[in-house]
Amino acid sequence: DARVTQTPRHKVTEMGQEVTMRCQPILGHNTVFWYRQTMMQGLELLAYFRNRAPLDDSGMPKDRFSAEMPDATLATLKIQPSEPRDSAVYFCASGLVRGGSNEQFFGPGTRLTVL
Amino acid sequence: SQQGEEDPQALSIQEGENATMNCSYKTSINNLQWYRQNSGRGLVHLILIRSNEREKHSGRLRVTLDTSKKSSSLLITASRAADTASYFCATDGTGANSKLTFGKGITLSVRP
């Protein structure tokens, strides 16, 4: 049963610390997305990759956030330095874009709390 | 913006009743998708309807799309307590690198 996995599932850290979240997309999927979900803003797209190349990171605060795909099995989202307003659930999703079909498969999320 | 906007924001029904949720969007789309999110979990894809389709069924789900009104509806028939979740519509624009834009979601509560 192919699934998107994310680690860690929960992270509590103090303001100013670096946070790294990891995602393993479903094998064979060519697109990877990072989202942030909060009660106030809902689900926001931060960045996404196709065939490991970044396509759009306009939703991401560039000064502190960075997203990479070092290889096809790993995507990372890093926050440095973290701030309390970064507290949210961060989701990774992957998909196979072809023939007009582009449904996304979400991981379980990383719940981040910045104190 | 082509963001999907769901209506109502919250819906509470009795088990066995039908639940109807609506989504409106602003610009042309390739397809529209509905997702479900159970509390504390990631979103799960339910159904995709293409811009040239008007209705689609999957089990107890029925989705309609009216591109002239830029709206879609999701009907869940014979609801169950396990259908309690948040439901999101997502639109895929017509650009080459189109991405999904999600609405804020509808909270559905099904009372046993």
Short mmCIF file of C-alpha atoms in Angstrom, two decimals:
data_model
loop_
_atom_site.label_atom_id
_atom_site.label_comp_id
_atom_site.label_asym_id
_atom_site.label_seq_id
_atom_site.Cartn_x
_atom_site.Cartn_y
_atom_site.Cartn_z
CA ASP A 1 0.00 0.00 0.00
CA ALA A 2 1.93 3.02 -1.30
CA ARG A 3 1.81 6.05 0.98
CA VAL A 4 3.49 9.38 1.45
CA THR A 5 5.47 9.37 4.66
CA GLN A 6 6.53 12.36 6.71
CA THR A 7 8.88 12.76 9.63
CA PRO A 8 8.70 13.86 12.32
CA ARG A 9 4.98 13.64 13.04
CA HIS A 10 5.26 16.16 15.85
CA LYS A 11 7.88 18.77 16.61
CA VAL A 12 8.05 21.24 19.46
CA THR A 13 10.87 23.71 19.32
CA GLU A 14 11.87 27.09 20.61
CA MET A 15 11.88 30.28 18.61
CA GLY A 16 15.09 30.71 16.67
CA GLN A 17 15.81 27.01 16.26
CA GLU A 18 16.16 25.29 12.91
CA VAL A 19 13.43 22.86 11.90
CA THR A 20 13.75 20.27 9.17
CA MET A 21 10.78 18.28 7.95
CA ARG A 22 11.16 15.32 5.63
CA CYS A 23 8.89 13.65 3.15
CA GLN A 24 9.12 10.45 1.14
CA PRO A 25 6.80 10.68 -1.85
CA ILE A 26 5.14 7.67 -3.43
CA LEU A 27 7.55 5.87 -5.71
CA GLY A 28 7.00 6.86 -9.33
CA HIS A 29 5.23 10.12 -8.59
CA ASN A 30 6.76 13.06 -10.45
CA THR A 31 5.36 15.97 -8.45
CA VAL A 32 5.82 16.86 -4.80
CA PHE A 33 4.01 19.60 -2.89
CA TRP A 34 4.50 21.25 0.48
CA TYR A 35 1.45 22.78 2.19
CA ARG A 36 0.88 24.52 5.50
CA GLN A 37 -2.48 24.29 7.25
CA THR A 38 -3.73 26.61 9.99
CA MET A 39 -7.18 27.38 11.28
CA MET A 40 -6.93 30.99 10.16
CA GLN A 41 -5.43 30.57 6.68
CA GLY A 42 -6.58 27.11 5.75
CA LEU A 43 -4.39 25.09 3.40
CA GLU A 44 -1.63 27.13 1.75
CA LEU A 45 0.71 25.89 -0.95
CA LEU A 46 4.29 26.68 -0.01
CA ALA A 47 6.27 25.08 -2.83
CA TYR A 48 6.20 22.30 -5.36
CA PHE A 49 8.56 20.28 -7.51
CA ARG A 50 8.20 18.37 -10.72
CA ASN A 51 10.82 15.76 -11.58
CA ARG A 52 12.79 17.19 -8.63
CA ALA A 53 12.97 20.68 -10.16
CA PRO A 54 11.37 23.50 -8.16
CA LEU A 55 8.41 24.90 -10.09
CA ASP A 56 6.92 27.39 -7.72
CA ASP A 57 7.90 28.53 -4.25
CA SER A 58 6.05 31.83 -4.28
CA GLY A 59 3.98 30.79 -1.27
CA MET A 60 7.03 30.42 0.91
CA PRO A 61 8.71 33.13 3.01
CA LYS A 62 12.09 33.09 1.29
CA ASP A 63 14.07 34.60 4.12
CA ARG A 64 13.52 31.68 6.46
CA PHE A 65 12.04 28.78 4.50
CA SER A 66 13.77 26.54 2.00
CA ALA A 67 12.59 23.44 0.16
CA GLU A 68 14.72 20.90 -1.65
CA MET A 69 14.57 17.50 -3.29
CA PRO A 70 18.02 15.97 -2.95
CA ASP A 71 16.77 12.82 -4.67
CA ALA A 72 13.54 11.31 -5.96
CA THR A 73 12.79 9.64 -2.64
CA LEU A 74 13.26 12.62 -0.34
CA ALA A 75 11.87 16.14 -0.10
CA THR A 76 12.81 18.49 2.71
CA LEU A 77 11.35 21.68 4.10
CA LYS A 78 13.56 23.70 6.37
CA ILE A 79 12.76 26.69 8.55
CA GLN A 80 15.66 28.71 9.92
CA PRO A 81 15.16 30.51 12.22
CA SER A 82 11.72 29.36 13.31
CA GLU A 83 9.15 31.77 14.75
CA PRO A 84 5.94 31.19 16.76
CA ARG A 85 3.85 32.18 13.73
CA ASP A 86 5.26 29.15 11.90
CA SER A 87 3.26 26.88 14.20
CA ALA A 88 1.02 24.83 11.91
CA VAL A 89 0.58 21.43 10.36
CA TYR A 90 2.83 20.95 7.36
CA PHE A 91 1.72 18.48 4.73
CA CYS A 92 3.64 16.90 1.93
CA ALA A 93 1.73 15.51 -1.03
CA SER A 94 2.83 13.73 -4.17
CA GLY A 95 1.18 13.02 -7.47
CA LEU A 96 1.69 11.78 -10.99
CA VAL A 97 0.71 14.42 -13.47
CA ARG A 98 -0.40 12.86 -16.74
CA GLY A 99 -3.27 12.99 -19.18
CA GLY A 100 -5.09 15.77 -17.36
CA SER A 101 -5.22 13.77 -14.15
CA ASN A 102 -3.38 15.22 -11.20
CA GLU A 103 -4.85 14.00 -7.95
CA GLN A 104 -2.61 14.41 -4.95
CA PHE A 105 -1.78 11.94 -2.21
CA PHE A 106 -1.14 13.51 1.16
CA GLY A 107 1.12 12.43 3.95
CA PRO A 108 -0.03 12.45 7.58
CA GLY A 109 1.56 15.83 8.26
CA THR A 110 4.08 17.27 10.69
CA ARG A 111 2.52 19.23 13.54
CA LEU A 112 4.98 22.00 14.39
CA THR A 113 4.80 24.07 17.55
CA VAL A 114 7.25 26.92 17.95
CA LEU A 115 7.36 28.33 21.46
CA SER B 1 -7.91 34.04 -8.01
CA GLN B 2 -9.42 30.71 -8.96
CA GLN B 3 -9.73 29.59 -5.37
CA GLY B 4 -12.59 27.24 -4.64
CA GLU B 5 -14.97 28.49 -1.98
CA GLU B 6 -17.13 25.92 -0.25
CA ASP B 7 -20.61 26.43 1.09
CA PRO B 8 -21.83 25.95 3.75
CA GLN B 9 -18.88 26.27 6.12
CA ALA B 10 -20.40 23.71 8.47
CA LEU B 11 -23.13 21.13 8.10
CA SER B 12 -24.71 18.86 10.70
CA ILE B 13 -27.06 16.06 9.69
CA GLN B 14 -28.49 12.84 11.01
CA GLU B 15 -27.11 9.49 9.95
CA GLY B 16 -28.95 8.23 6.89
CA GLU B 17 -29.64 11.70 5.50
CA ASN B 18 -28.00 13.09 2.40
CA ALA B 19 -25.33 15.78 2.63
CA THR B 20 -24.90 18.36 -0.10
CA MET B 21 -21.86 20.60 -0.24
CA ASN B 22 -21.19 23.30 -2.80
CA CYS B 23 -18.08 24.86 -4.25
CA SER B 24 -17.71 27.95 -6.41
CA TYR B 25 -14.62 29.12 -8.26
CA LYS B 26 -13.62 32.10 -10.32
CA THR B 27 -11.63 31.20 -13.44
CA SER B 28 -11.44 28.46 -16.07
CA ILE B 29 -10.38 25.04 -14.88
CA ASN B 30 -9.07 21.76 -16.26
CA ASN B 31 -10.68 19.77 -13.50
CA LEU B 32 -12.16 20.06 -10.05
CA GLN B 33 -11.44 17.64 -7.23
CA TRP B 34 -12.96 16.89 -3.85
CA TYR B 35 -10.93 15.77 -0.86
CA ARG B 36 -11.81 14.62 2.64
CA GLN B 37 -9.80 15.26 5.79
CA ASN B 38 -10.44 13.39 8.98
CA SER B 39 -9.36 15.08 12.18
CA GLY B 40 -5.60 14.95 12.62
CA ARG B 41 -4.99 13.34 9.24
CA GLY B 42 -3.90 14.30 5.75
CA LEU B 43 -6.33 14.96 2.93
CA VAL B 44 -7.64 12.02 0.94
CA HIS B 45 -8.67 12.34 -2.68
CA LEU B 46 -12.32 11.43 -3.26
CA ILE B 47 -13.21 12.22 -6.83
CA LEU B 48 -12.10 14.24 -9.86
CA ILE B 49 -14.41 15.71 -12.45
CA ARG B 50 -13.05 17.14 -15.68
CA SER B 51 -14.23 20.40 -17.19
CA ASN B 52 -16.03 18.57 -20.01
CA GLU B 53 -17.97 16.35 -17.59
CA ARG B 54 -21.22 17.30 -15.90
CA GLU B 55 -21.73 14.52 -13.39
CA LYS B 56 -19.73 11.71 -11.88
CA HIS B 57 -20.48 8.97 -9.38
CA SER B 58 -18.32 6.97 -7.02
CA GLY B 59 -20.10 4.73 -4.53
CA ARG B 60 -22.25 7.01 -2.35
CA LEU B 61 -20.66 10.12 -3.82
CA ARG B 62 -22.13 12.16 -6.63
CA VAL B 63 -20.37 15.20 -8.01
CA THR B 64 -21.78 17.70 -10.46
CA LEU B 65 -20.01 20.46 -12.32
CA ASP B 66 -21.57 23.50 -13.95
CA THR B 67 -18.83 25.39 -15.77
CA SER B 68 -21.26 28.13 -16.87
CA LYS B 69 -21.93 28.93 -13.21
CA LYS B 70 -18.41 27.99 -12.12
CA SER B 71 -19.77 25.75 -9.42
CA SER B 72 -19.71 22.16 -8.26
CA SER B 73 -21.62 20.15 -5.73
CA LEU B 74 -20.73 17.04 -3.77
CA LEU B 75 -23.59 14.85 -2.62
CA ILE B 76 -23.06 12.11 -0.07
CA THR B 77 -26.06 9.82 0.06
CA ALA B 78 -27.16 7.78 3.08
CA SER B 79 -24.57 9.41 5.29
CA ARG B 80 -22.79 7.51 8.06
CA ALA B 81 -21.12 8.67 11.25
CA ALA B 82 -17.80 7.75 9.60
CA ASP B 83 -18.42 10.46 6.98
CA THR B 84 -17.80 13.07 9.68
CA ALA B 85 -14.84 15.04 8.35
CA SER B 86 -13.86 18.23 6.56
CA TYR B 87 -14.41 18.32 2.81
CA PHE B 88 -12.40 20.46 0.42
CA CYS B 89 -12.82 21.30 -3.21
CA ALA B 90 -9.70 21.98 -5.24
CA THR B 91 -9.45 23.51 -8.67
CA ASP B 92 -6.81 22.86 -11.28
CA GLY B 93 -6.32 25.90 -13.52
CA THR B 94 -5.57 25.85 -17.19
CA GLY B 95 -1.92 26.94 -17.00
CA ALA B 96 0.90 24.66 -18.10
CA ASN B 97 2.23 24.24 -14.59
CA SER B 98 -1.16 24.34 -12.99
CA LYS B 99 -1.39 23.51 -9.35
CA LEU B 100 -4.40 22.75 -7.18
CA THR B 101 -5.94 25.59 -5.22
CA PHE B 102 -7.91 24.44 -2.19
CA GLY B 103 -10.87 26.10 -0.55
CA LYS B 104 -11.19 26.50 3.20
CA GLY B 105 -13.32 23.41 3.58
CA ILE B 106 -16.69 22.35 4.92
CA THR B 107 -17.00 20.67 8.29
CA LEU B 108 -19.54 17.86 8.09
CA SER B 109 -20.88 16.28 11.26
CA VAL B 110 -23.04 13.18 10.95
CA ARG B 111 -24.93 12.40 14.14
CA PRO B 112 -25.47 8.71 14.91
#
